[in-house]
Amino acid sequence: MSVKTTVSVQDIEEAFLRLKDIVKETPLQKDHYLSQKYNCNVYLKREDLQWVRSFKLRGAYNAIDVLPDRDKRKGVTCASAGNHAQGVAFTAKRLDLKAVIFMPITTPLQKINQVKFFGDTNVEVILTGDTFDDCLKEALAYTAQHDMNFIDPFNNVYTIAGQGTIAKEILAQAEEDEVEFDYLFSAIGGGGLISGIGTYFDAYAPQTNIIGVEPAGASSMYQSVVVNQKIVTLPEIDKFVDGASVARVGELTFDIAKRVVNDYVQVDEGAVCSTILDMYTKQAIVAEPAGALSVAALEQYKDQIRGKNVVCVISGGNNDINRMKEIEERSLLYEEMKHYFILNFPQRPGALREFVNDVLGPNDDITKFEYLKKSSQNTGTVIIGIQLNDHDDLAQLKARVNEFDHSNIYINENKMLYSLLI
């Protein structure tokens, strides 16, 4: 099979036919809550409802199915933070192939279990490295050693073409609703999704502005395309948005993104958490962090999209329920509703009552209180968490805390202390 170096509309059309009876045609739904919130028409492409609860099945199946039979018999490998792995596992089971899947040690257990569920006895999972990029090195070495076929999660023409079938579905569904989109928001990790969608829209709906959305702590495509005009490797990334936290994008996706992406948005991880909670409580949608990126970006574009037709790709819904506590915590910190301090407390009766009466506002709540009494000193150290009812009350709270203890430490501003203590 010849090696292709670019993705064409024809590649996407062929992938669509290949996947026709494999993947689910996910709904394109108008979201009335978001439409009202942003005074526009917001549609959601629900890839969180795909068989493996993410779009990754499309690219994985397409890239594996095009392999010659002799290569299929050798088996396949991949490196993935979770969703691509599930797509490869699903495909291996369906085509009865051997798959060895490498995942970072930090991958949520829910995604690991899902990979094993979809792949059954056809799949071996190897956990290695703290990030996708560490995991990738191990996977490539294993692939070469065992003469297998590596299925790249984004830097592969057939993977990209598979993801591009989402765009074909969107345009067909929009035509039925007689809608033309002014903006499309999609997450960027390694760039496979935005490259496939952007290629198809560039050919058939060039009037649509393609907006790529990355987590602020892992904006590798923005840094490569816009800031440096060449591919760069980020020295450090925030791994919270695990489905889109990639330190280095692919050569193919970099070249395509330069042509088809109109703008890039970086979203704070805390804003992503607030969006996840909002989508769950207001719309009953369970989105993983990467799946919520596209909706989280709407806030930064609220002026441009007013009165327009907008589509957001909800790229995945594999959210580990055990992460919800962390998601809520990050959201409250981002919204400036939760604050932590280290204080020196007088070691005398009534000190806590004094703090509550003199420092806390009438609607403030203590959410954490750890006190270490020292018998040989007049004061003891307290770690205290306070949740506000209104983030505008923060300045007054800090002023009152300073009056109580002028040497206090505000933990929210110290990332290392926060990670250590909270």
Coordinates of C-alpha atoms in Angstrom, one line a residue:
M1 CA 0.0 0.0 0.0
S2 CA 1.5 3.4 -1.0
V3 CA 2.1 5.9 1.7
K4 CA -0.2 9.0 1.3
T5 CA 1.0 12.3 2.5
T6 CA -2.1 14.4 2.5
V7 CA -5.9 13.9 3.1
S8 CA -8.4 14.5 0.3
V9 CA -12.1 14.7 0.2
Q10 CA -12.1 11.5 -1.7
D11 CA -10.3 9.8 1.2
I12 CA -13.1 10.9 3.5
E13 CA -15.8 9.8 1.1
E14 CA -14.2 6.3 0.9
A15 CA -13.9 6.2 4.7
F16 CA -17.6 7.1 5.0
L17 CA -18.5 4.1 2.8
R18 CA -16.1 1.8 4.8
L19 CA -17.6 2.9 8.1
K20 CA -21.3 3.0 7.0
D21 CA -22.3 -0.2 8.8
I22 CA -19.7 0.1 11.6
V23 CA -20.1 3.5 13.3
K24 CA -23.3 5.1 14.6
E25 CA -24.5 8.2 12.7
T26 CA -24.6 10.4 15.8
P27 CA -27.3 13.1 16.2
L28 CA -27.0 16.7 15.3
Q29 CA -29.2 18.4 18.0
K30 CA -30.1 22.0 18.4
D31 CA -29.4 22.9 22.0
H32 CA -32.0 25.4 23.3
Y33 CA -30.1 26.2 26.6
L34 CA -26.9 27.2 24.8
S35 CA -28.8 29.0 22.0
Q36 CA -30.6 31.1 24.6
K37 CA -27.5 31.7 26.6
Y38 CA -25.5 33.0 23.7
N39 CA -28.3 34.5 21.6
C40 CA -27.6 32.3 18.6
N41 CA -28.5 28.9 17.2
V42 CA -26.2 26.3 18.8
Y43 CA -26.2 22.7 17.5
L44 CA -24.3 19.8 19.1
K45 CA -22.8 17.0 17.1
R46 CA -23.1 14.2 19.7
E47 CA -20.1 12.0 19.2
D48 CA -20.3 11.2 23.0
L49 CA -23.1 8.9 21.8
Q50 CA -20.9 6.9 19.5
W51 CA -20.5 3.1 20.2
V52 CA -17.3 3.7 22.2
R53 CA -18.6 7.1 23.4
S54 CA -16.1 9.1 21.3
F55 CA -15.3 9.9 17.7
K56 CA -12.1 7.9 17.8
L57 CA -13.8 4.8 16.5
R58 CA -14.1 6.3 13.1
G59 CA -10.4 6.9 12.5
A60 CA -9.2 3.7 14.2
Y61 CA -11.5 1.4 12.2
N62 CA -10.7 3.2 8.9
A63 CA -6.9 3.1 9.5
I64 CA -7.0 -0.6 10.4
D65 CA -9.4 -1.8 7.8
V66 CA -7.3 -0.4 4.9
L67 CA -4.4 -2.6 5.9
P68 CA -3.5 -5.5 3.6
D69 CA -4.5 -8.9 5.0
R70 CA -0.9 -9.9 5.5
D71 CA -0.4 -6.9 7.8
K72 CA -3.7 -7.4 9.6
R73 CA -2.4 -10.9 10.5
K74 CA 0.6 -9.4 12.2
G75 CA -1.6 -7.4 14.6
V76 CA -1.8 -3.8 15.5
T77 CA -0.5 -1.5 18.2
C78 CA -1.4 2.0 19.3
A79 CA -0.6 4.6 22.0
S80 CA -3.6 6.4 23.5
A81 CA -4.8 8.3 26.5
G82 CA -8.0 6.3 26.2
N83 CA -10.5 7.0 23.4
H84 CA -8.3 6.0 20.4
A85 CA -7.5 2.9 22.4
Q86 CA -11.1 2.0 22.7
G87 CA -11.6 2.5 19.0
V88 CA -8.6 0.2 18.2
A89 CA -9.9 -2.4 20.8
F90 CA -13.4 -2.3 19.2
T91 CA -11.9 -2.8 15.8
A92 CA -9.6 -5.6 16.8
K93 CA -12.5 -7.5 18.3
R94 CA -14.7 -7.0 15.3
L95 CA -12.0 -7.9 12.7
D96 CA -10.5 -10.6 15.0
L97 CA -7.1 -9.1 15.2
K98 CA -4.4 -9.0 17.9
A99 CA -4.0 -5.5 19.4
V100 CA -1.4 -4.4 21.9
I101 CA -2.5 -1.0 23.3
F102 CA -0.1 1.3 25.2
M103 CA -1.7 3.8 27.6
P104 CA -0.2 6.3 30.0
I105 CA -0.1 5.2 33.7
T106 CA -2.2 8.4 34.5
T107 CA -5.1 7.2 32.3
P108 CA -8.4 7.2 34.2
L109 CA -9.4 3.6 35.3
Q110 CA -12.7 4.0 33.6
K111 CA -11.0 4.3 30.2
I112 CA -8.7 1.4 30.8
N113 CA -11.6 -0.9 31.8
Q114 CA -13.5 0.2 28.7
V115 CA -10.6 -0.7 26.4
K116 CA -10.5 -4.2 28.0
F117 CA -14.3 -4.5 27.6
F118 CA -14.4 -3.6 23.9
G119 CA -11.3 -5.6 23.0
D120 CA -11.9 -8.7 25.2
T121 CA -9.3 -11.4 24.6
N122 CA -8.1 -9.7 21.4
V123 CA -6.4 -6.9 23.3
E124 CA -3.4 -6.6 25.6
V125 CA -3.1 -3.3 27.6
I126 CA 0.3 -2.0 28.6
L127 CA 0.4 1.0 31.0
T128 CA 3.6 3.0 30.6
G129 CA 4.8 6.6 31.0
D130 CA 3.1 9.7 32.6
T131 CA 2.0 11.3 29.3
F132 CA 0.9 10.3 25.9
D133 CA 4.3 11.3 24.4
D134 CA 6.1 9.0 26.9
C135 CA 3.7 6.2 26.1
L136 CA 4.1 6.8 22.3
K137 CA 7.9 6.1 22.5
E138 CA 7.3 2.8 24.1
A139 CA 4.6 1.8 21.7
L140 CA 6.8 2.6 18.6
A141 CA 9.7 0.6 20.0
Y142 CA 7.5 -2.4 20.7
T143 CA 5.9 -2.2 17.2
A144 CA 9.3 -2.3 15.5
Q145 CA 10.6 -5.1 17.7
H146 CA 7.5 -7.3 17.0
D147 CA 6.9 -6.3 13.3
M148 CA 3.4 -5.1 14.0
N149 CA 1.4 -2.2 12.5
F150 CA 1.2 1.1 14.5
I151 CA -2.1 2.8 14.2
D152 CA -1.4 6.5 14.9
P153 CA -4.1 8.4 16.8
F154 CA -3.8 11.5 14.6
N155 CA -0.8 11.6 12.3
N156 CA -2.2 9.1 9.7
V157 CA -4.1 9.9 6.5
Y158 CA -6.6 7.2 7.1
T159 CA -7.2 8.1 10.8
I160 CA -7.8 11.7 9.7
A161 CA -10.1 10.6 6.9
G162 CA -12.1 8.5 9.3
Q163 CA -12.6 11.5 11.7
G164 CA -13.6 13.6 8.7
T165 CA -16.7 11.5 8.2
I166 CA -18.2 13.5 11.0
A167 CA -18.2 16.5 8.8
K168 CA -20.0 14.7 6.0
E169 CA -22.7 13.7 8.5
I170 CA -23.0 17.2 9.9
L171 CA -23.5 18.8 6.4
A172 CA -26.0 16.1 5.4
Q173 CA -28.0 16.6 8.7
A174 CA -27.8 20.4 8.4
E175 CA -29.1 20.2 4.9
E176 CA -32.2 18.3 6.2
D177 CA -32.7 21.1 8.7
E178 CA -32.0 23.8 6.1
V179 CA -29.2 25.2 8.2
E180 CA -25.8 26.6 7.1
F181 CA -23.2 27.0 9.8
D182 CA -21.3 30.2 10.3
Y183 CA -19.0 28.6 12.9
L184 CA -17.8 25.1 13.9
F185 CA -16.0 24.6 17.2
S186 CA -13.9 21.4 17.6
A187 CA -11.3 20.2 20.1
I188 CA -7.7 19.8 19.1
G189 CA -5.4 17.3 20.7
G190 CA -3.0 15.9 18.1
G191 CA -5.1 17.5 15.4
G192 CA -6.7 14.5 13.6
L193 CA -10.3 15.5 14.3
I194 CA -10.0 19.2 13.3
S195 CA -7.9 18.2 10.2
G196 CA -10.5 15.7 8.9
I197 CA -13.5 18.0 9.6
G198 CA -11.7 21.1 8.3
T199 CA -10.7 19.4 5.1
Y200 CA -14.3 18.4 4.3
F201 CA -15.8 21.8 5.3
D202 CA -13.1 23.6 3.3
A203 CA -14.4 21.8 0.1
Y204 CA -18.1 21.8 0.7
A205 CA -18.8 24.6 3.2
P206 CA -16.0 27.1 3.0
Q207 CA -18.2 29.9 4.5
T208 CA -18.0 28.1 7.9
N209 CA -15.3 29.4 10.2
I210 CA -13.4 26.4 11.7
I211 CA -12.4 27.2 15.3
G212 CA -9.9 24.9 17.0
V213 CA -10.1 24.6 20.8
E214 CA -7.3 23.5 23.0
P215 CA -6.8 23.3 26.8
A216 CA -4.7 26.3 28.0
G217 CA -2.2 23.9 29.6
A218 CA -1.6 21.9 26.4
S219 CA -2.0 24.3 23.4
S220 CA 0.5 22.5 21.1
M221 CA -1.2 23.3 17.8
Y222 CA -1.6 27.0 18.6
Q223 CA 2.0 27.3 19.7
S224 CA 3.1 25.5 16.6
V225 CA 1.0 27.1 13.9
V226 CA 0.5 30.6 15.2
V227 CA 3.3 31.4 17.6
N228 CA 6.3 29.6 16.1
Q229 CA 5.2 28.7 12.5
K230 CA 6.8 25.3 13.0
I231 CA 6.1 22.2 15.0
V232 CA 7.3 22.6 18.6
T233 CA 7.2 20.2 21.5
L234 CA 5.8 21.7 24.7
P235 CA 8.2 21.2 27.6
E236 CA 5.4 20.7 30.1
I237 CA 1.6 20.1 29.8
D238 CA -1.3 20.0 32.1
K239 CA -2.7 16.5 31.7
F240 CA -6.2 17.2 33.1
V241 CA -7.9 17.3 29.7
D242 CA -6.5 13.9 29.0
G243 CA -8.1 13.4 25.6
A244 CA -6.6 16.6 24.2
S245 CA -3.3 17.0 26.2
V246 CA -0.6 16.4 23.6
A247 CA 2.9 18.0 23.8
R248 CA 3.6 17.7 20.0
V249 CA 1.1 17.6 17.1
G250 CA 1.7 15.5 14.0
E251 CA 3.4 16.7 10.8
L252 CA 0.3 15.9 8.7
T253 CA -2.1 17.6 11.1
F254 CA 0.1 20.6 11.4
D255 CA 0.2 21.1 7.6
I256 CA -3.6 20.6 7.3
A257 CA -4.5 22.8 10.3
K258 CA -2.5 25.7 8.7
R259 CA -4.8 25.6 5.7
V260 CA -8.2 24.8 7.2
V261 CA -8.4 26.2 10.7
N262 CA -9.5 29.9 10.9
D263 CA -8.8 30.6 14.6
Y264 CA -7.6 28.9 17.8
V265 CA -9.0 29.3 21.3
Q266 CA -7.3 28.3 24.5
V267 CA -9.6 27.4 27.4
D268 CA -8.6 27.3 31.0
E269 CA -9.0 23.9 32.6
G270 CA -11.2 25.4 35.3
A271 CA -13.5 26.8 32.6
V272 CA -13.7 23.3 31.1
C273 CA -14.7 21.9 34.5
S274 CA -17.5 24.6 34.8
T275 CA -18.7 23.6 31.4
I276 CA -18.8 19.9 32.3
L277 CA -20.9 20.6 35.3
D278 CA -23.2 23.0 33.4
M279 CA -23.7 20.5 30.6
Y280 CA -24.6 17.8 33.1
T281 CA -27.0 19.9 35.2
K282 CA -28.6 21.9 32.4
Q283 CA -28.6 19.5 29.5
A284 CA -28.1 16.0 31.1
I285 CA -25.0 15.5 28.9
V286 CA -22.1 13.7 30.4
A287 CA -19.0 15.1 28.6
E288 CA -15.4 14.3 29.3
P289 CA -13.0 17.2 29.6
A290 CA -12.0 17.1 25.9
G291 CA -15.6 16.6 24.9
A292 CA -16.6 19.9 26.7
L293 CA -13.8 22.0 25.1
S294 CA -15.9 23.1 22.1
V295 CA -18.8 24.3 24.3
A296 CA -16.4 26.0 26.8
A297 CA -14.9 28.1 23.9
L298 CA -18.3 29.7 23.2
E299 CA -17.8 32.1 26.1
Q300 CA -14.8 33.6 24.4
Y301 CA -16.7 33.9 21.1
K302 CA -20.0 35.2 22.5
D303 CA -19.9 38.5 20.6
Q304 CA -18.9 37.0 17.3
I305 CA -21.5 34.2 17.3
R306 CA -24.5 36.4 18.4
G307 CA -27.3 35.7 15.9
K308 CA -25.2 33.1 14.0
N309 CA -25.6 29.3 13.4
V310 CA -23.0 27.4 15.4
V311 CA -22.1 23.7 15.7
C312 CA -20.0 22.3 18.5
V313 CA -18.5 18.8 18.3
I314 CA -19.0 17.0 21.6
S315 CA -16.0 14.7 20.9
G316 CA -16.4 12.3 23.8
G317 CA -18.3 11.2 26.9
N318 CA -15.9 8.9 28.7
N319 CA -15.8 10.7 32.0
D320 CA -14.8 8.8 35.1
I321 CA -17.3 9.4 37.8
N322 CA -14.5 9.3 40.3
R323 CA -13.1 12.6 38.8
M324 CA -16.3 14.6 39.5
K325 CA -15.0 15.7 42.9
E326 CA -11.8 17.1 41.3
I327 CA -13.9 18.6 38.5
E328 CA -16.2 20.4 41.0
E329 CA -13.1 21.7 42.9
R330 CA -11.4 23.0 39.8
S331 CA -14.6 24.7 38.7
L332 CA -15.1 26.5 42.1
L333 CA -11.5 27.7 42.1
Y334 CA -11.8 29.0 38.5
E335 CA -15.1 30.8 39.4
E336 CA -13.3 32.3 42.4
M337 CA -15.9 30.7 44.7
K338 CA -13.5 28.6 46.8
H339 CA -10.4 29.9 48.6
Y340 CA -7.8 28.3 50.9
F341 CA -5.6 30.0 53.5
I342 CA -2.9 29.0 56.0
L343 CA -3.5 30.9 59.2
N344 CA -2.0 31.3 62.6
F345 CA -4.8 30.7 65.1
P346 CA -4.6 31.8 68.7
Q347 CA -4.5 28.8 71.0
R348 CA -7.3 30.0 73.3
P349 CA -11.0 29.2 73.8
G350 CA -13.3 31.1 71.5
A351 CA -10.7 31.7 68.7
L352 CA -12.7 29.8 66.1
R353 CA -15.9 31.6 67.1
E354 CA -14.1 34.9 66.7
F355 CA -13.0 34.0 63.3
V356 CA -16.5 32.9 62.2
N357 CA -18.0 36.1 63.5
D358 CA -15.4 38.6 62.4
V359 CA -14.0 37.1 59.2
L360 CA -16.7 35.1 57.5
G361 CA -19.4 36.8 55.6
P362 CA -23.1 36.0 56.3
N363 CA -23.2 33.6 53.3
D364 CA -19.7 32.1 53.4
D365 CA -19.1 28.5 54.3
I366 CA -16.1 26.7 55.8
T367 CA -15.4 23.6 53.6
K368 CA -12.1 22.5 55.1
F369 CA -10.6 23.0 58.6
E370 CA -7.3 21.4 59.7
Y371 CA -5.8 22.5 63.0
L372 CA -2.5 21.5 64.4
K373 CA -2.3 22.5 68.1
K374 CA 1.2 23.1 69.5
S375 CA 1.4 23.1 73.3
S376 CA 4.6 25.1 73.5
Q377 CA 3.3 28.0 71.4
N378 CA 0.6 30.7 71.6
T379 CA -0.7 30.0 68.1
G380 CA -1.4 26.9 66.0
T381 CA -1.4 26.5 62.2
V382 CA -4.8 26.1 60.5
I383 CA -5.5 25.2 56.9
I384 CA -9.0 26.6 56.1
G385 CA -11.1 26.4 53.0
I386 CA -13.9 29.0 52.5
Q387 CA -16.6 28.9 49.8
L388 CA -18.2 32.1 48.9
N389 CA -21.8 32.7 47.7
D390 CA -20.6 35.5 45.4
H391 CA -17.1 35.8 44.0
D392 CA -17.3 39.6 44.2
D393 CA -17.0 39.1 48.0
L394 CA -13.3 37.9 47.7
A395 CA -11.6 41.3 48.2
Q396 CA -13.5 41.9 51.4
L397 CA -12.8 38.3 52.6
K398 CA -9.1 38.7 52.0
A399 CA -9.1 42.1 53.8
R400 CA -10.7 40.5 56.9
V401 CA -8.4 37.5 56.8
N402 CA -5.4 39.9 56.7
E403 CA -6.8 41.7 59.8
F404 CA -7.1 38.4 61.6
D405 CA -3.6 37.2 60.6
H406 CA -1.4 39.6 58.6
S407 CA 1.1 36.7 57.9
N408 CA -1.5 34.4 56.3
I409 CA -0.7 32.5 53.1
Y410 CA -3.3 32.5 50.3
I411 CA -2.9 29.0 48.9
N412 CA -4.9 29.5 45.7
E413 CA -2.0 31.6 44.3
N414 CA 0.6 29.0 45.1
K415 CA 0.1 26.0 42.7
M416 CA 2.7 23.8 44.5
L417 CA 1.2 24.4 47.9
Y418 CA -2.3 23.8 46.6
S419 CA -1.3 20.5 45.0
L420 CA 0.4 19.5 48.2
L421 CA -2.2 20.5 50.8
I422 CA -5.6 20.3 49.1

